[in-house]
Short mmCIF file of C-alpha atoms in Angstrom, two decimals:
data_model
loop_
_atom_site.label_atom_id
_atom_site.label_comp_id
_atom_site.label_asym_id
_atom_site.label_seq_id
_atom_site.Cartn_x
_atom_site.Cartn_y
_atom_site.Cartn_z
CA UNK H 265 25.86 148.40 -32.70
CA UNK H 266 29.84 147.65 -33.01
CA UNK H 267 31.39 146.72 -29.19
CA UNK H 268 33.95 149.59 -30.14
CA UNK H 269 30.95 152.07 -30.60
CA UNK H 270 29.33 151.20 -27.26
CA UNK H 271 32.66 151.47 -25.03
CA UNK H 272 33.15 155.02 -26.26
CA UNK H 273 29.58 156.04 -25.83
CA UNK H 274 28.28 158.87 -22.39
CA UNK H 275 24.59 158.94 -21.70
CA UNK H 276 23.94 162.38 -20.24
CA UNK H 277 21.42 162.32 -18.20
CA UNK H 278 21.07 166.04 -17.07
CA UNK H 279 18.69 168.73 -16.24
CA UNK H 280 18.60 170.92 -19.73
CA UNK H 281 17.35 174.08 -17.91
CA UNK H 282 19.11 177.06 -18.00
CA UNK H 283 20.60 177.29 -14.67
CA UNK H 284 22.02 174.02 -15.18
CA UNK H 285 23.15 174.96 -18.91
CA UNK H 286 26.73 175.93 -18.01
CA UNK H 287 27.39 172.80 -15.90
CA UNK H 288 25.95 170.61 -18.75
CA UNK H 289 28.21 172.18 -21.76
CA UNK H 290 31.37 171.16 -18.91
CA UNK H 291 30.25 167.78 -18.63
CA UNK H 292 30.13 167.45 -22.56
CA UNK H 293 33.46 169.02 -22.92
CA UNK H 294 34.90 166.77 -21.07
CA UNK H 295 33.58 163.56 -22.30
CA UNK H 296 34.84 164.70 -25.93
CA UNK H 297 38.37 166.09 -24.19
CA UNK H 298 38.86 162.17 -23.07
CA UNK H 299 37.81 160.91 -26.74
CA UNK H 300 34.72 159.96 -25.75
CA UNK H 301 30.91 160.38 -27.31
CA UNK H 302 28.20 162.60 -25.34
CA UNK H 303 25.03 161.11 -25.81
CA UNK H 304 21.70 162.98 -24.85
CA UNK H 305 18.12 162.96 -25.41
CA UNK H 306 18.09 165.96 -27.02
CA UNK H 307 20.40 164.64 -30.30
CA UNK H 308 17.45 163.23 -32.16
CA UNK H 309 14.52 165.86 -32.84
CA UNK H 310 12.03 162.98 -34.58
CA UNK H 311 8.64 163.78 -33.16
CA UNK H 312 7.74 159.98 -33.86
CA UNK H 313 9.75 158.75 -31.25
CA UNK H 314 8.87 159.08 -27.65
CA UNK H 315 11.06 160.47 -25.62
CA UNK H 316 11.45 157.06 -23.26
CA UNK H 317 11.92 155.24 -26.55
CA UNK H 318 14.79 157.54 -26.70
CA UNK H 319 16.28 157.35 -23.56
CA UNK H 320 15.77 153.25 -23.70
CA UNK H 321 18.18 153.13 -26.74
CA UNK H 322 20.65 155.71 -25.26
CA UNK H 323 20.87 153.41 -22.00
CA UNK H 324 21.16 150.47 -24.18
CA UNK H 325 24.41 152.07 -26.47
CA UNK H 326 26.31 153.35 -23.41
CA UNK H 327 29.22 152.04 -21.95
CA UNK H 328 28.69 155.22 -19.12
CA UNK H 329 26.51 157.17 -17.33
CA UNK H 330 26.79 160.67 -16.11
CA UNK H 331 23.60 161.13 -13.60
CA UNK H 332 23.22 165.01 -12.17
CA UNK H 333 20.51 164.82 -9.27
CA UNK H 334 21.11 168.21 -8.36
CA UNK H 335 17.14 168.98 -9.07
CA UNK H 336 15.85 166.48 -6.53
CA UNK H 337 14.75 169.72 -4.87
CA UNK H 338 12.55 171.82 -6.02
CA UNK H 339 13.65 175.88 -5.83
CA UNK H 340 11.00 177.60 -4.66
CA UNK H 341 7.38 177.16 -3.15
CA UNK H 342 4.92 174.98 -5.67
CA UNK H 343 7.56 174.36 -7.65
CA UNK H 344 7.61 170.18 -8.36
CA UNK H 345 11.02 168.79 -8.13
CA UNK H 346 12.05 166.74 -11.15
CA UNK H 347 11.75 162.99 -11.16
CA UNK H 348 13.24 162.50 -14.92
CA UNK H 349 16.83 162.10 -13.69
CA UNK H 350 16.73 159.65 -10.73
CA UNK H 351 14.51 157.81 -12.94
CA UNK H 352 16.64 157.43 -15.73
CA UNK H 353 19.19 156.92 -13.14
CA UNK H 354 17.44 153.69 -12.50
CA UNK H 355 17.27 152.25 -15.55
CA UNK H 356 20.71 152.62 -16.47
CA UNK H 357 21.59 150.80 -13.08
CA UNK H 358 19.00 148.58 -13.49
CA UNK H 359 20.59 147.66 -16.68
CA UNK H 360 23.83 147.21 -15.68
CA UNK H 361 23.01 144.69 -13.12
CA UNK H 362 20.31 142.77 -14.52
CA UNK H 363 21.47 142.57 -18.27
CA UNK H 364 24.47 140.46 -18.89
CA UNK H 365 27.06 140.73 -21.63
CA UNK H 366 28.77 143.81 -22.08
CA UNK H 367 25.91 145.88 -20.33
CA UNK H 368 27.26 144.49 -17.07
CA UNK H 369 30.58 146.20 -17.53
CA UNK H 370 28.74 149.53 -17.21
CA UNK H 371 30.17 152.48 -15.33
CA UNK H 372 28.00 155.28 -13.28
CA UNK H 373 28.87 158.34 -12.33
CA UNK H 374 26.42 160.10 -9.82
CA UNK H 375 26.72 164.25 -9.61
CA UNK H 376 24.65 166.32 -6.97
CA UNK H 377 25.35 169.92 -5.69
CA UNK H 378 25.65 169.15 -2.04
CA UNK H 379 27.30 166.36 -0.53
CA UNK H 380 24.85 164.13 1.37
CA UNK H 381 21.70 165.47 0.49
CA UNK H 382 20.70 163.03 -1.85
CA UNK H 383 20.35 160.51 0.79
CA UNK H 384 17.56 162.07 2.19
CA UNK H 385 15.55 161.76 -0.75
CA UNK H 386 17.27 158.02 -2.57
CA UNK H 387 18.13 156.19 0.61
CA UNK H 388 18.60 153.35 -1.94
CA UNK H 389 21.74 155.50 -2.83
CA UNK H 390 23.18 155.60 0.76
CA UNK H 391 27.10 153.99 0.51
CA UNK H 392 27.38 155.26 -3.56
CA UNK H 393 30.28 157.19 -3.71
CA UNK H 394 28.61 160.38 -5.30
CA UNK H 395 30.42 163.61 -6.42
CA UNK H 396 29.34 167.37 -5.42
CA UNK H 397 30.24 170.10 -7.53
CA UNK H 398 28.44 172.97 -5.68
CA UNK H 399 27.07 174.29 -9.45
CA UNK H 400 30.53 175.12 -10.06
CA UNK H 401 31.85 174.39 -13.93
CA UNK H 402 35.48 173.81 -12.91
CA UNK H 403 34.16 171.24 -9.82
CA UNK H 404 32.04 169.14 -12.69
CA UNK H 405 34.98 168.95 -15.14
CA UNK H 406 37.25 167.76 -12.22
CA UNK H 407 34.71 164.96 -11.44
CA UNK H 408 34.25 163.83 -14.79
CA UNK H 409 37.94 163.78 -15.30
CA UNK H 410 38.78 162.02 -12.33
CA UNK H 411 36.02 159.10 -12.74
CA UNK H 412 37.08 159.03 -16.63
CA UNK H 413 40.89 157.89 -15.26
CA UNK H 414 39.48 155.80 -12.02
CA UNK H 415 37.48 153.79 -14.37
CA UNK H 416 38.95 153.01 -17.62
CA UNK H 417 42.25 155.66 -18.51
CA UNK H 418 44.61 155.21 -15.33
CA UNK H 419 45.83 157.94 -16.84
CA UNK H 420 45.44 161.22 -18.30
CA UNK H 421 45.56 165.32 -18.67
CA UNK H 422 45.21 166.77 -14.87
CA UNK H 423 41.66 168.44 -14.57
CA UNK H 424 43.43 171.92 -14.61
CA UNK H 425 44.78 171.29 -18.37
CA UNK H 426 40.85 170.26 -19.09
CA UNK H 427 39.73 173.42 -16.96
CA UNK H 428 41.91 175.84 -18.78
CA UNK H 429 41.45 174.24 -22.31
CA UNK H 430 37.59 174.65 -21.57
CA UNK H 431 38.24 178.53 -21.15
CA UNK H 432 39.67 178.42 -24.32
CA UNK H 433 36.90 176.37 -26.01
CA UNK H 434 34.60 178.96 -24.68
CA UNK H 435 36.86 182.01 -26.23
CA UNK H 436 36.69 180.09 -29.68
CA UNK H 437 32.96 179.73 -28.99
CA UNK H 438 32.40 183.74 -28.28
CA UNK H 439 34.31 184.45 -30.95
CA UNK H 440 31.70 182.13 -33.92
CA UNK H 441 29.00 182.79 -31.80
CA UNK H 442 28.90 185.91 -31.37
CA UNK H 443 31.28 187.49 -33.73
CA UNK H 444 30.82 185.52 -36.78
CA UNK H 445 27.44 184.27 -36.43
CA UNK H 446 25.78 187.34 -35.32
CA UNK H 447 24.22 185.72 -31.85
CA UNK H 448 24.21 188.61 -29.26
CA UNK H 449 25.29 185.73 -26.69
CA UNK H 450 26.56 182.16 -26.60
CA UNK H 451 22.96 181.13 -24.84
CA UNK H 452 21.42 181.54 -28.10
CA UNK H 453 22.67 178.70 -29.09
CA UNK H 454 21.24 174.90 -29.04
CA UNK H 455 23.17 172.57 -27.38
CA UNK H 456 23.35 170.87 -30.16
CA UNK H 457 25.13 173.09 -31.67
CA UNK H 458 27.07 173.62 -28.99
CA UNK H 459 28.23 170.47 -29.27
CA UNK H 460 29.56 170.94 -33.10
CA UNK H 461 31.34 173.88 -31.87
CA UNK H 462 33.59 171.36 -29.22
CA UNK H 463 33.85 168.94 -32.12
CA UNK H 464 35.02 171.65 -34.03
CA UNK H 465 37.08 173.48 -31.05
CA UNK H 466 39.17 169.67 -31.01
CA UNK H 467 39.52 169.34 -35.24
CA UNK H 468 41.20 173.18 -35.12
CA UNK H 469 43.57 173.06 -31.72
CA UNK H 470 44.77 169.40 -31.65
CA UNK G 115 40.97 184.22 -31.12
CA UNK G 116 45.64 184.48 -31.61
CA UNK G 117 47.97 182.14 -29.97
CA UNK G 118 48.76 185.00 -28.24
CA UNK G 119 45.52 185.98 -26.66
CA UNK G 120 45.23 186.42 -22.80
CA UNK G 121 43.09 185.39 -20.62
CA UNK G 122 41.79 185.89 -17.10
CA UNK G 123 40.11 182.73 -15.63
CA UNK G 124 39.21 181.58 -12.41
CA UNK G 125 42.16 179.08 -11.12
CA UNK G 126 40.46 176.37 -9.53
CA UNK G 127 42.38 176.79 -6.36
CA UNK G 128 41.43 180.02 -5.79
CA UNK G 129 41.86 183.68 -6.97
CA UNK G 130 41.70 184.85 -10.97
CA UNK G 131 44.80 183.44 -13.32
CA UNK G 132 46.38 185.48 -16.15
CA UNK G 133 46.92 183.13 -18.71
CA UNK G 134 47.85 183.05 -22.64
CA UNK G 135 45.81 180.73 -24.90
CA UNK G 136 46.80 177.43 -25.55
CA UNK G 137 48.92 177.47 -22.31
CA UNK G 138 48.08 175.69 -18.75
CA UNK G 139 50.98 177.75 -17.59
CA UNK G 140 49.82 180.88 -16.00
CA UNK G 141 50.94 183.72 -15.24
CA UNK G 142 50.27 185.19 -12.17
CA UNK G 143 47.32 184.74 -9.42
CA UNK G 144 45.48 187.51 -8.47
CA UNK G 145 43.35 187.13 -5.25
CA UNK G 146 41.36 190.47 -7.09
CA UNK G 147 40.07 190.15 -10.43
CA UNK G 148 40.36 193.87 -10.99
CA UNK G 149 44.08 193.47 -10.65
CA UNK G 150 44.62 190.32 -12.83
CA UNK G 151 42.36 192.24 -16.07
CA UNK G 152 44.90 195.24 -15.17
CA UNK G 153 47.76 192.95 -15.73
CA UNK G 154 46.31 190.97 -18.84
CA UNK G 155 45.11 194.21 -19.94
CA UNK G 156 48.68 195.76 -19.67
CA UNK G 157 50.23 192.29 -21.50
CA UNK G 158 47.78 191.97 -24.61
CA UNK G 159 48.82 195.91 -25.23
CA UNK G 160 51.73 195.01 -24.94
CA UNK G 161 52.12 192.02 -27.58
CA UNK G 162 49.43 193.72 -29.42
CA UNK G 163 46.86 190.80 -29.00
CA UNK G 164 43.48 190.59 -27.42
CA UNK G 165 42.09 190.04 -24.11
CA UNK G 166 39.11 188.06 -22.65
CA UNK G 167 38.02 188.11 -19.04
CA UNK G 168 36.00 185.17 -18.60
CA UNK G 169 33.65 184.48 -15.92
CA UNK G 170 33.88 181.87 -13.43
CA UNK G 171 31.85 179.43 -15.27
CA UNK G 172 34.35 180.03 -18.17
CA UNK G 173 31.98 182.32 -19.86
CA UNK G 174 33.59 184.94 -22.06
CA UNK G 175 31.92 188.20 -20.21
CA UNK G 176 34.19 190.80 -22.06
CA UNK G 177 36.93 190.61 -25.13
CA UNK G 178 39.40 193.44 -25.79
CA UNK G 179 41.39 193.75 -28.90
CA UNK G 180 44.49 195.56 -29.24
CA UNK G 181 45.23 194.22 -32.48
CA UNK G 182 46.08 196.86 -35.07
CA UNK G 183 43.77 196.89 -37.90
CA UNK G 184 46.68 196.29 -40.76
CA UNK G 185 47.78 193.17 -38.32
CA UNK G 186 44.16 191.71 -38.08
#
């Protein structure tokens, strides 16, 4: 894998439920908005690879990191919370500091929806600076943005240009979604091919 | 989706922006939805273009067009 290839690379590392759906397609819009590549689990559909196998190379590829631990709570009674994200989580900082080389030059973002309630459940975590978005879209986009020009751009489109391009994206969206393709609504769709769609959304309008 | 589409969006500071596409420039702010669709409503009549009222996650919720059929 080329150096150039691995510095424009964003492991996702996301819940892919539905309630979290909205927030995730944000995230991604953003990381291709700042010229970057979203990377997630769910790109490859090969049935021969396990899905840690997966993940491993992802990690490995990826200049950055967007963690969500919003789901470190489970939603209702015998419900089990989900342990794939703080996991993953792990490794990626677990590679950062204990591989050298350009692996040590990784960047982490951590998301949650509240505040300080992460540190009930990682007090390994306590001191990260991690960023709350309340399961609001525009919140996540800001936070992405704003780590994207902390960390590497210095500089760049305010998160209100990347807020209101997004509505646009998602008026190009209704309108091949659901008017040309026939979908009665955009959550029809794969991520996946959500993803073309943005690709697509940033070939048309710039 | 025209260049001169409008839009009603949440504004991240608060209330629901009128806004054309392509444009961070907005409007107006409404503190009421109702009222900002009645004003994007009353402006994509107006320049014969179509609206969509988007939901606070961005989601397009309704489009309106106002295009006439020999323009489309």
């Amino acid at each position: 894998m080329e150096n150039s290839e691995f510095n424009k690379n964003v492991f996702i590392n996301c819940p892919f439920d539905n309630d979290f759906r909205l927030l995730l397609i944000g995230i991604i819009f953003t990381v291709v908005y700042f010229e970057f590549k979203p990377r997630l689990a769910l790109e490859s559909a090969d049935s021969g690879e396990t899905r840690i196998s997966k993940i491993l190379k992802l990690i490995n590829d990826s200049k950055f990191g967007i963690h969500d631990l919003s789901r470190i709570l489970s939603s209702q009674e015998n419900e089990y919370f989900r342990m794939n994200m703080p996991f993953e989580l792990g490794i990626d900082y677990g590679c950062k500091r204990l591989k050298e080389g350009i692996w040590s030059g990784k960047k982490i973002l951590i998301l949650e929806k509240e505040r300080y309630r992460f540190q009930k459940a990682i007090s390994d975590l306590s001191g990260s600076d991690i960023k709350s978005h309340n399961d609001e879209v525009s919140k996540v986009v800001f936070a992405v943005r704003d780590w994207f020009i902390t960390e590497e751009l210095k500089r760049g489109d305010s998160g209100k240009r990347v807020w209101d391009e997004y509505n646009d994206f998602q008026a190009y969206l209704y309108d091949q979604v659901v008017e040309k393709d026939g979908h009665t609504t955009i959550d029809e769709v794969q991520i996946i091919e959500i993803i073309h769609y943005i690709n697509e959304w940033f070939g048309v309008s710039h | 989706m025209t260049s001169k589409s409008q839009h009603i969006v949440k504004n991240p500071s608060g209330g629901w922006a009128v806004k054309r596409s392509g444009s961070s420039r907005v409007t107006k702010v409404y503190l009421n939805k109702k009222e900002a669709i009645e004003r994007g409503r009353a402006i994509a009549k107006n320049q014969k273009s179509e609206l969509y009222i988007h939901g606070v996650d961005g989601k397009v919720l309704e489009k309106d067009s106002y295009i006439m059929d020999a323009e489309k």
